[in-house]
mmCIF file of C-alpha atoms in Angstrom:
data_model
loop_
_atom_site.group_PDB
_atom_site.id
_atom_site.type_symbol
_atom_site.label_atom_id
_atom_site.label_comp_id
_atom_site.label_asym_id
_atom_site.label_seq_id
_atom_site.Cartn_x
_atom_site.Cartn_y
_atom_site.Cartn_z
ATOM 1 C CA MET A 131 0.000 0.000 0.000
ATOM 2 C CA LYS A 132 1.351 3.441 -0.916
ATOM 3 C CA LYS A 133 2.429 5.774 1.870
ATOM 4 C CA SER A 134 -0.009 8.446 0.685
ATOM 5 C CA ILE A 135 -2.932 6.026 1.014
ATOM 6 C CA GLN A 136 -1.773 4.957 4.488
ATOM 7 C CA ILE A 137 -1.591 8.605 5.577
ATOM 8 C CA MET A 138 -5.070 9.219 4.168
ATOM 9 C CA PHE A 139 -6.443 6.253 6.166
ATOM 10 C CA HIS A 140 -4.826 7.596 9.340
ATOM 11 C CA ILE A 141 -6.288 11.069 8.776
ATOM 12 C CA LEU A 142 -9.748 9.646 8.113
ATOM 13 C CA PHE A 143 -9.507 7.474 11.243
ATOM 14 C CA TRP A 144 -8.662 10.436 13.495
ATOM 15 C CA VAL A 145 -11.341 12.648 11.961
ATOM 16 C CA PHE A 146 -13.892 9.864 12.480
ATOM 17 C CA SER A 147 -12.636 9.154 16.027
ATOM 18 C CA SER A 148 -12.758 12.825 17.000
ATOM 19 C CA LEU A 149 -16.339 13.141 15.748
ATOM 20 C CA LEU A 150 -17.251 9.909 17.565
ATOM 21 C CA ILE A 151 -15.754 11.196 20.841
ATOM 22 C CA VAL A 152 -17.634 14.489 20.514
ATOM 23 C CA LEU A 153 -20.877 12.684 19.710
ATOM 24 C CA VAL A 154 -20.651 10.135 22.554
ATOM 25 C CA PHE A 155 -19.573 12.556 25.263
ATOM 26 C CA GLN A 156 -22.019 15.219 24.147
ATOM 27 C CA LEU A 157 -24.831 12.663 24.379
ATOM 28 C CA LEU A 158 -23.618 11.647 27.862
ATOM 29 C CA ASN A 159 -23.335 15.318 28.797
ATOM 30 C CA LEU A 160 -26.842 15.971 27.506
ATOM 31 C CA MET A 161 -28.304 12.992 29.401
ATOM 32 C CA THR A 162 -26.553 14.062 32.619
ATOM 33 C CA ALA A 163 -27.779 17.644 32.216
ATOM 34 C CA VAL A 164 -31.361 16.573 31.545
ATOM 35 C CA LEU A 165 -31.438 14.179 34.496
ATOM 36 C CA GLY A 166 -29.866 16.832 36.738
ATOM 37 C CA GLY A 167 -32.065 19.629 35.491
ATOM 38 C CA GLN A 168 -29.089 21.562 34.099
ATOM 39 C CA MET A 169 -28.042 22.949 30.737
ATOM 40 C CA PRO A 170 -25.619 20.759 28.732
ATOM 41 C CA ASN A 171 -22.015 21.949 28.891
ATOM 42 C CA PHE A 172 -20.319 21.643 25.501
ATOM 43 C CA GLN A 173 -17.028 22.910 26.944
ATOM 44 C CA GLU A 174 -16.714 19.711 28.977
ATOM 45 C CA THR A 175 -16.927 17.701 25.758
ATOM 46 C CA ILE A 176 -14.154 19.790 24.203
ATOM 47 C CA LYS A 177 -11.974 19.220 27.271
ATOM 48 C CA VAL A 178 -12.568 15.480 27.039
ATOM 49 C CA LEU A 179 -11.676 15.580 23.342
ATOM 50 C CA LEU A 180 -8.437 17.512 24.020
ATOM 51 C CA TRP A 181 -7.100 14.901 26.454
ATOM 52 C CA THR A 182 -8.684 11.795 24.882
ATOM 53 C CA VAL A 183 -7.151 12.283 21.413
ATOM 54 C CA PRO A 184 -3.499 12.627 22.599
ATOM 55 C CA VAL A 185 -3.867 9.715 25.041
ATOM 56 C CA GLY A 186 -5.718 7.714 22.373
ATOM 57 C CA ALA A 187 -2.962 8.465 19.861
ATOM 58 C CA CYS A 188 -0.362 7.080 22.277
ATOM 59 C CA LEU A 189 -2.412 3.905 22.783
ATOM 60 C CA PHE A 190 -3.134 3.575 19.066
ATOM 61 C CA TYR A 191 0.476 3.926 17.899
ATOM 62 C CA ILE A 192 1.894 1.795 20.719
ATOM 63 C CA SER A 193 -0.388 -0.952 19.478
ATOM 64 C CA TYR A 194 0.332 -0.060 15.839
ATOM 65 C CA PHE A 195 4.134 -0.074 16.062
ATOM 66 C CA THR A 196 4.790 -2.398 19.010
ATOM 67 C CA LEU A 197 2.201 -5.100 19.542
ATOM 68 C CA SER A 198 1.649 -5.861 15.858
ATOM 69 C CA PHE A 199 5.358 -5.628 14.928
ATOM 70 C CA PHE A 200 7.334 -7.339 17.681
ATOM 71 C CA ILE A 201 4.887 -9.952 18.864
ATOM 72 C CA LYS A 202 4.576 -12.985 16.612
ATOM 73 C CA ARG A 203 1.131 -13.528 15.150
ATOM 74 C CA PRO A 204 0.092 -16.796 16.874
ATOM 75 C CA ILE A 205 0.450 -15.219 20.357
ATOM 76 C CA ARG A 206 -0.702 -11.649 19.676
ATOM 77 C CA PHE A 207 -4.143 -12.133 21.187
ATOM 78 C CA ILE A 208 -2.684 -13.851 24.263
ATOM 79 C CA TRP A 209 -0.430 -10.855 24.881
ATOM 80 C CA ILE A 210 -3.298 -8.402 24.428
ATOM 81 C CA GLY A 211 -5.449 -10.457 26.812
ATOM 82 C CA LEU A 212 -2.716 -10.460 29.463
ATOM 83 C CA LEU A 213 -2.331 -6.687 29.169
ATOM 84 C CA TYR A 214 -6.048 -6.185 29.821
ATOM 85 C CA VAL A 215 -6.002 -8.598 32.756
ATOM 86 C CA LEU A 216 -3.244 -6.458 34.297
ATOM 87 C CA LEU A 217 -5.008 -3.221 33.346
ATOM 88 C CA ILE A 218 -8.302 -3.948 35.146
ATOM 89 C CA PRO A 219 -6.799 -4.199 38.695
ATOM 90 C CA PHE A 220 -4.851 -0.994 37.996
ATOM 91 C CA LEU A 221 -8.083 0.842 37.087
ATOM 92 C CA ILE A 222 -9.851 -0.522 40.194
ATOM 93 C CA ILE A 223 -7.023 0.761 42.429
ATOM 94 C CA PHE A 224 -7.049 4.114 40.605
ATOM 95 C CA GLU A 225 -10.814 4.465 40.965
ATOM 96 C CA TYR A 226 -10.734 3.520 44.672
ATOM 97 C CA HIS A 227 -7.873 5.917 45.410
ATOM 98 C CA ASP A 228 -9.630 8.741 43.545
ATOM 99 C CA SER A 229 -13.165 8.447 44.965
ATOM 100 C CA GLY A 230 -12.928 6.104 47.950
ATOM 101 C CA ASN A 231 -15.186 3.481 46.330
ATOM 102 C CA VAL A 232 -15.233 1.328 43.196
ATOM 103 C CA ASP A 233 -17.652 2.297 40.400
ATOM 104 C CA PHE A 234 -17.498 -0.474 37.811
ATOM 105 C CA LEU A 235 -19.497 1.618 35.333
ATOM 106 C CA GLU A 236 -16.764 4.271 35.356
ATOM 107 C CA ILE A 237 -14.125 1.546 34.954
ATOM 108 C CA LEU A 238 -16.039 0.252 31.955
ATOM 109 C CA ILE A 239 -16.224 3.779 30.493
ATOM 110 C CA LEU A 240 -12.447 4.080 30.914
ATOM 111 C CA LEU A 241 -11.863 0.658 29.324
ATOM 112 C CA LEU A 242 -13.922 1.432 26.219
ATOM 113 C CA PRO A 243 -11.656 4.145 24.717
ATOM 114 C CA ILE A 244 -8.532 2.181 25.724
ATOM 115 C CA THR A 245 -9.897 -0.898 23.954
ATOM 116 C CA TYR A 246 -11.035 1.163 20.972
ATOM 117 C CA PHE A 247 -7.647 2.774 20.278
ATOM 118 C CA ASN A 248 -5.592 -0.348 21.011
ATOM 119 C CA LEU A 249 -7.843 -2.521 18.887
ATOM 120 C CA PHE A 250 -7.866 -0.192 15.890
ATOM 121 C CA GLY A 251 -4.091 0.306 16.117
ATOM 122 C CA PHE A 252 -3.699 -3.458 15.973
ATOM 123 C CA LEU A 253 -6.248 -3.845 13.150
ATOM 124 C CA PHE A 254 -4.691 -1.041 11.080
ATOM 125 C CA LYS A 255 -1.240 -2.616 11.241
ATOM 126 C CA THR A 256 -2.611 -6.091 10.561
ATOM 127 C CA PHE A 257 -4.534 -4.805 7.530
ATOM 128 C CA ILE A 258 -1.470 -3.035 6.103
ATOM 129 C CA GLU A 259 0.678 -6.155 6.614
ATOM 130 C CA TRP A 260 -2.006 -8.226 4.882
ATOM 131 C CA ILE A 261 -1.985 -5.853 1.890
ATOM 132 C CA LYS A 262 1.833 -6.008 1.749
ATOM 133 C CA ASP A 263 1.797 -9.809 1.934
ATOM 134 C CA ARG A 264 -0.734 -9.996 -0.883
ATOM 135 C CA LYS A 265 1.356 -7.669 -3.028
ATOM 136 C CA ILE A 266 4.524 -9.673 -2.411
ATOM 137 C CA LYS A 267 2.739 -12.949 -3.159
ATOM 138 C CA ALA A 268 1.277 -11.480 -6.367
ATOM 139 C CA GLU A 269 4.713 -10.312 -7.505
ATOM 140 C CA LEU A 270 6.259 -13.699 -6.693
ATOM 141 C CA GLU A 271 3.456 -15.459 -8.571
ATOM 142 C CA LYS A 272 3.957 -13.143 -11.542
ATOM 143 C CA ASP A 273 7.718 -13.847 -11.542
ATOM 144 C CA LYS A 274 7.022 -17.568 -11.231
ATOM 145 C CA ILE A 275 4.618 -17.515 -14.187
ATOM 146 C CA ALA A 276 7.092 -15.510 -16.289
ATOM 147 C CA SER A 277 9.869 -17.999 -15.487
ATOM 148 C CA GLN A 278 7.650 -20.977 -16.295
ATOM 149 C CA LEU A 279 6.555 -19.430 -19.587
ATOM 150 C CA GLU A 280 10.170 -18.805 -20.567
ATOM 151 C CA LEU A 281 11.002 -22.411 -19.716
ATOM 152 C CA LEU A 282 8.078 -23.716 -21.754
ATOM 153 C CA LYS A 283 9.016 -21.476 -24.667
ATOM 154 C CA SER A 284 12.636 -22.675 -24.611
ATOM 155 C CA GLN A 285 11.441 -26.300 -24.631
ATOM 156 C CA ILE A 286 9.051 -25.896 -27.575
ATOM 157 C CA ASN A 287 10.896 -23.521 -29.957
ATOM 158 C CA PRO A 288 13.968 -25.688 -30.804
ATOM 159 C CA HIS A 289 11.705 -28.227 -32.531
ATOM 160 C CA PHE A 290 10.432 -25.548 -34.881
ATOM 161 C CA LEU A 291 13.906 -24.248 -35.704
ATOM 162 C CA PHE A 292 15.313 -27.725 -36.308
ATOM 163 C CA ASN A 293 12.481 -28.719 -38.671
ATOM 164 C CA SER A 294 12.621 -25.431 -40.610
ATOM 165 C CA LEU A 295 16.368 -25.652 -41.202
ATOM 166 C CA ASN A 296 16.009 -29.232 -42.394
ATOM 167 C CA ASN A 297 13.323 -28.171 -44.864
ATOM 168 C CA ILE A 298 15.444 -25.351 -46.309
ATOM 169 C CA ASP A 299 18.444 -27.677 -46.520
ATOM 170 C CA VAL A 300 16.496 -29.795 -49.020
ATOM 171 C CA LEU A 301 16.290 -26.831 -51.434
ATOM 172 C CA ILE A 302 19.800 -25.425 -51.203
ATOM 173 C CA GLN A 303 21.473 -27.676 -53.786
ATOM 174 C CA ASP A 304 18.777 -27.732 -56.479
ATOM 175 C CA GLU A 305 16.731 -24.549 -55.961
ATOM 176 C CA SER A 306 18.998 -21.982 -54.374
ATOM 177 C CA GLN A 307 16.745 -19.027 -55.312
ATOM 178 C CA LYS A 308 13.732 -20.588 -53.614
ATOM 179 C CA ALA A 309 15.929 -21.571 -50.657
ATOM 180 C CA SER A 310 16.951 -17.922 -50.312
ATOM 181 C CA GLU A 311 13.299 -16.823 -50.287
ATOM 182 C CA TYR A 312 12.403 -19.342 -47.620
ATOM 183 C CA LEU A 313 15.482 -18.450 -45.594
ATOM 184 C CA LYS A 314 14.203 -14.873 -45.568
ATOM 185 C CA LYS A 315 10.844 -16.123 -44.268
ATOM 186 C CA LEU A 316 12.618 -18.115 -41.602
ATOM 187 C CA THR A 317 14.515 -14.977 -40.592
ATOM 188 C CA GLU A 318 11.229 -13.095 -40.255
ATOM 189 C CA ILE A 319 9.773 -15.934 -38.180
ATOM 190 C CA LEU A 320 12.794 -16.034 -35.891
ATOM 191 C CA ARG A 321 12.621 -12.262 -35.465
ATOM 192 C CA PHE A 322 8.986 -12.656 -34.466
ATOM 193 C CA MET A 323 9.829 -15.445 -32.007
ATOM 194 C CA LEU A 324 12.778 -13.648 -30.429
ATOM 195 C CA TYR A 325 11.493 -10.087 -30.238
ATOM 196 C CA GLU A 326 7.831 -9.543 -31.082
ATOM 197 C CA SER A 327 6.566 -12.538 -29.078
ATOM 198 C CA ASN A 328 8.277 -11.470 -25.831
ATOM 199 C CA THR A 329 5.128 -9.792 -24.540
ATOM 200 C CA ASP A 330 2.038 -11.051 -22.737
ATOM 201 C CA ARG A 331 -0.208 -10.326 -25.698
ATOM 202 C CA ILE A 332 0.267 -9.651 -29.406
ATOM 203 C CA PRO A 333 -2.215 -8.775 -32.162
ATOM 204 C CA LEU A 334 -4.004 -11.913 -33.339
ATOM 205 C CA ILE A 335 -3.415 -10.861 -36.935
ATOM 206 C CA GLU A 336 0.378 -11.012 -36.361
ATOM 207 C CA GLU A 337 0.106 -14.477 -34.847
ATOM 208 C CA ILE A 338 -1.826 -15.673 -37.905
ATOM 209 C CA GLU A 339 0.754 -14.143 -40.284
ATOM 210 C CA TYR A 340 3.462 -15.987 -38.374
ATOM 211 C CA ILE A 341 1.520 -19.253 -38.811
ATOM 212 C CA LYS A 342 1.092 -18.640 -42.544
ATOM 213 C CA LYS A 343 4.860 -18.227 -42.976
ATOM 214 C CA TYR A 344 5.450 -21.361 -40.950
ATOM 215 C CA ILE A 345 3.074 -23.322 -43.195
ATOM 216 C CA ASP A 346 4.859 -22.003 -46.291
ATOM 217 C CA LEU A 347 8.152 -23.280 -44.900
ATOM 218 C CA GLN A 348 6.729 -26.695 -44.128
ATOM 219 C CA LYS A 349 5.192 -27.068 -47.591
ATOM 220 C CA ILE A 350 8.683 -27.005 -49.125
ATOM 221 C CA ARG A 351 8.939 -30.778 -48.765
ATOM 222 C CA THR A 352 5.869 -31.603 -50.854
ATOM 223 C CA SER A 353 4.844 -30.876 -54.412
ATOM 224 C CA ASN A 354 1.197 -31.326 -53.451
ATOM 225 C CA ASP A 355 -0.316 -27.827 -53.549
ATOM 226 C CA ASN A 356 -3.418 -29.072 -51.738
ATOM 227 C CA PHE A 357 -1.565 -30.831 -48.939
ATOM 228 C CA VAL A 358 -2.690 -28.130 -46.458
ATOM 229 C CA LYS A 359 -6.095 -26.490 -46.232
ATOM 230 C CA PHE A 360 -5.946 -23.223 -44.299
ATOM 231 C CA GLU A 361 -9.067 -21.152 -43.557
ATOM 232 C CA ILE A 362 -9.914 -18.055 -41.546
ATOM 233 C CA SER A 363 -13.453 -17.039 -40.632
ATOM 234 C CA GLY A 364 -14.090 -13.696 -38.982
ATOM 235 C CA ASN A 365 -12.057 -10.546 -38.452
ATOM 236 C CA ALA A 366 -8.743 -10.792 -36.552
ATOM 237 C CA SER A 367 -8.120 -7.042 -36.488
ATOM 238 C CA GLY A 368 -8.137 -5.334 -33.105
ATOM 239 C CA LYS A 369 -7.905 -8.588 -31.128
ATOM 240 C CA ASN A 370 -5.021 -9.775 -28.968
ATOM 241 C CA ILE A 371 -3.770 -13.230 -28.099
ATOM 242 C CA ALA A 372 -0.921 -14.763 -26.107
ATOM 243 C CA PRO A 373 1.933 -15.434 -28.551
ATOM 244 C CA MET A 374 2.782 -18.849 -29.983
ATOM 245 C CA ILE A 375 -0.234 -20.683 -28.571
ATOM 246 C CA PHE A 376 -1.180 -22.596 -31.735
ATOM 247 C CA ILE A 377 2.188 -23.403 -33.283
ATOM 248 C CA HIS A 378 2.798 -26.639 -31.385
ATOM 249 C CA PHE A 379 -0.378 -28.245 -32.765
ATOM 250 C CA ILE A 380 0.473 -27.164 -36.319
ATOM 251 C CA GLU A 381 4.054 -28.366 -35.960
ATOM 252 C CA ASN A 382 2.713 -31.655 -34.634
ATOM 253 C CA ALA A 383 0.339 -31.968 -37.626
ATOM 254 C CA PHE A 384 3.206 -31.653 -40.125
ATOM 255 C CA LYS A 385 5.368 -34.019 -38.133
ATOM 256 C CA TYR A 386 2.864 -36.888 -38.214
ATOM 257 C CA SER A 387 1.309 -36.333 -41.649
ATOM 258 C CA ILE A 388 3.616 -38.810 -43.361
ATOM 259 C CA ASN A 389 1.902 -39.241 -46.717
ATOM 260 C CA LYS A 390 2.521 -35.958 -48.573
ATOM 261 C CA LYS A 391 0.353 -36.937 -51.553
ATOM 262 C CA ILE A 392 -3.008 -36.865 -49.729
ATOM 263 C CA GLU A 393 -5.322 -33.965 -50.539
ATOM 264 C CA ASN A 394 -6.079 -31.819 -47.474
ATOM 265 C CA ALA A 395 -3.999 -34.061 -45.227
ATOM 266 C CA ILE A 396 -3.819 -31.129 -42.833
ATOM 267 C CA ASN A 397 -6.817 -28.904 -42.111
ATOM 268 C CA ILE A 398 -6.299 -25.698 -40.140
ATOM 269 C CA ARG A 399 -9.111 -23.268 -39.437
ATOM 270 C CA PHE A 400 -9.567 -20.156 -37.312
ATOM 271 C CA ASP A 401 -13.093 -19.039 -36.389
ATOM 272 C CA ILE A 402 -12.913 -15.569 -34.899
ATOM 273 C CA SER A 403 -15.798 -13.854 -33.126
ATOM 274 C CA GLU A 404 -15.965 -10.714 -31.016
ATOM 275 C CA ASN A 405 -14.821 -12.336 -27.754
ATOM 276 C CA GLN A 406 -13.477 -15.728 -28.789
ATOM 277 C CA VAL A 407 -11.085 -17.428 -31.180
ATOM 278 C CA SER A 408 -11.643 -21.076 -32.071
ATOM 279 C CA PHE A 409 -8.724 -23.031 -33.498
ATOM 280 C CA PHE A 410 -9.255 -26.305 -35.350
ATOM 281 C CA CYS A 411 -6.424 -28.511 -36.576
ATOM 282 C CA LYS A 412 -6.855 -31.958 -38.116
ATOM 283 C CA ASN A 413 -4.146 -34.082 -39.673
ATOM 284 C CA HIS A 414 -4.298 -37.442 -41.464
ATOM 285 C CA ASN A 415 -2.146 -40.335 -40.306
ATOM 286 C CA LYS A 416 -2.634 -43.927 -41.477
ATOM 287 C CA THR A 417 -0.263 -45.289 -38.851
ATOM 288 C CA LEU A 418 -1.979 -43.435 -36.023
ATOM 289 C CA ASN A 419 -1.949 -46.354 -33.590
ATOM 290 C CA ASP A 420 1.740 -47.074 -34.135
ATOM 291 C CA THR A 421 2.940 -43.472 -33.997
ATOM 292 C CA ASN A 422 0.655 -41.820 -31.507
ATOM 293 C CA PRO A 423 1.048 -38.105 -32.333
ATOM 294 C CA ASP A 424 1.721 -36.801 -28.870
ATOM 295 C CA LYS A 425 -1.802 -36.967 -27.511
ATOM 296 C CA ASN A 426 -0.497 -37.404 -23.974
ATOM 297 C CA GLY A 427 3.156 -36.599 -24.590
ATOM 298 C CA LEU A 428 5.471 -33.873 -23.350
ATOM 299 C CA GLY A 429 4.444 -31.368 -26.050
ATOM 300 C CA ILE A 430 0.745 -31.455 -25.114
ATOM 301 C CA LYS A 431 1.589 -31.240 -21.420
ATOM 302 C CA LEU A 432 3.758 -28.198 -22.062
ATOM 303 C CA ILE A 433 1.114 -26.379 -24.079
ATOM 304 C CA LYS A 434 -1.531 -27.196 -21.435
ATOM 305 C CA GLN A 435 0.750 -25.737 -18.774
ATOM 306 C CA LYS A 436 1.170 -22.618 -20.874
ATOM 307 C CA LEU A 437 -2.592 -22.273 -21.380
ATOM 308 C CA ASP A 438 -3.221 -22.836 -17.670
ATOM 309 C CA LEU A 439 -0.718 -20.157 -16.717
ATOM 310 C CA ILE A 440 -2.005 -17.562 -19.170
ATOM 311 C CA TYR A 441 -5.721 -18.204 -19.569
ATOM 312 C CA LYS A 442 -6.533 -20.275 -16.469
ATOM 313 C CA LYS A 443 -10.222 -21.200 -16.993
ATOM 314 C CA ALA A 444 -10.772 -18.996 -20.057
ATOM 315 C CA TYR A 445 -9.981 -21.741 -22.559
ATOM 316 C CA ALA A 446 -11.164 -25.207 -23.610
ATOM 317 C CA LEU A 447 -8.832 -27.743 -25.226
ATOM 318 C CA ASN A 448 -10.024 -30.991 -26.740
ATOM 319 C CA VAL A 449 -7.630 -33.466 -28.372
ATOM 320 C CA LYS A 450 -8.929 -36.711 -29.850
ATOM 321 C CA GLU A 451 -8.162 -39.498 -32.337
ATOM 322 C CA GLU A 452 -10.848 -40.466 -34.816
ATOM 323 C CA ASP A 453 -10.278 -43.129 -37.492
ATOM 324 C CA ASN A 454 -7.078 -41.980 -39.204
ATOM 325 C CA TRP A 455 -7.317 -38.405 -38.018
ATOM 326 C CA TYR A 456 -5.769 -36.557 -35.122
ATOM 327 C CA ILE A 457 -8.042 -33.637 -34.172
ATOM 328 C CA VAL A 458 -7.420 -30.601 -31.989
ATOM 329 C CA ASN A 459 -10.060 -28.076 -30.942
ATOM 330 C CA LEU A 460 -8.957 -25.081 -28.892
ATOM 331 C CA GLU A 461 -11.289 -22.271 -27.854
ATOM 332 C CA ILE A 462 -9.891 -19.180 -26.131
ATOM 333 C CA GLN A 463 -11.860 -16.334 -24.585
ATOM 334 C CA LEU A 464 -10.252 -13.119 -25.790
ATOM 335 C CA ASP A 465 -9.320 -10.359 -23.362
ATOM 336 C CA GLU A 466 -11.676 -7.409 -23.163
ATOM 337 C CA HIS A 467 -10.246 -4.299 -24.792
#
């Protein structure tokens, strides 16, 4: 909590307490005057206020700086209880010495402001410590999430780089001009991965452009122009997404689509609405049972961890095998903007 806010709370507390003291003692003064057939004396209330506030401030800040700081939390209430047990005999002796008899009502009246200022001093400090603890925990959680995301990113990205370089290597000897073009695309992709994706959110349209370039690189190894079917429904402009959420599934689809001659062996579709993006990826694999495409493997676990960290419950992921197809459906609730 900022110092300025703490000071404001303290000022508000003392304004409220002063008004409460005036109100209570003026009511007592009024009741006494009415019962005694006298006029209420407001000056007495002012006198009470002038000595109660300084004494109350001492009690408040002793509790604020001492009890709640030095005494460990599990035994705070025991210490406070012991102090009050010792305080009551002191007040009885004081009352007897002052008036010659013991008036328990007056002792109670003396205990009320003491309890009020001590209690609120304790509660103020406890509340501020609670706010500080929450802030520290939030910062630690944020650092933890950032570290985990970096770890996940470092584990997933090398697969992409390795596969892309292998694909370009195929072209270098026979089609150097085309290899140069694809190398430029790879450079743009790597720039995106290293620099533009190092934020919590990026424009969805940039993420889709990155995916398009990735698909172009992967299609190097097949002469089948219809090997991949890529569709976009809806408008991606003005919407943000966490970077590199979809690439693992697409990379996985190319990895396990062995037969490059099949029409539409890989189907990728984005359905974009105002508050949601739906990602669909389906790839054909005849040897699905023998080469299970990572349904429960490390890659899926990593991407689930990433989704859990970023979107928590604002996503739905469904991965299934159906006949000779491996199908991924991912729905993400977009951030409000």
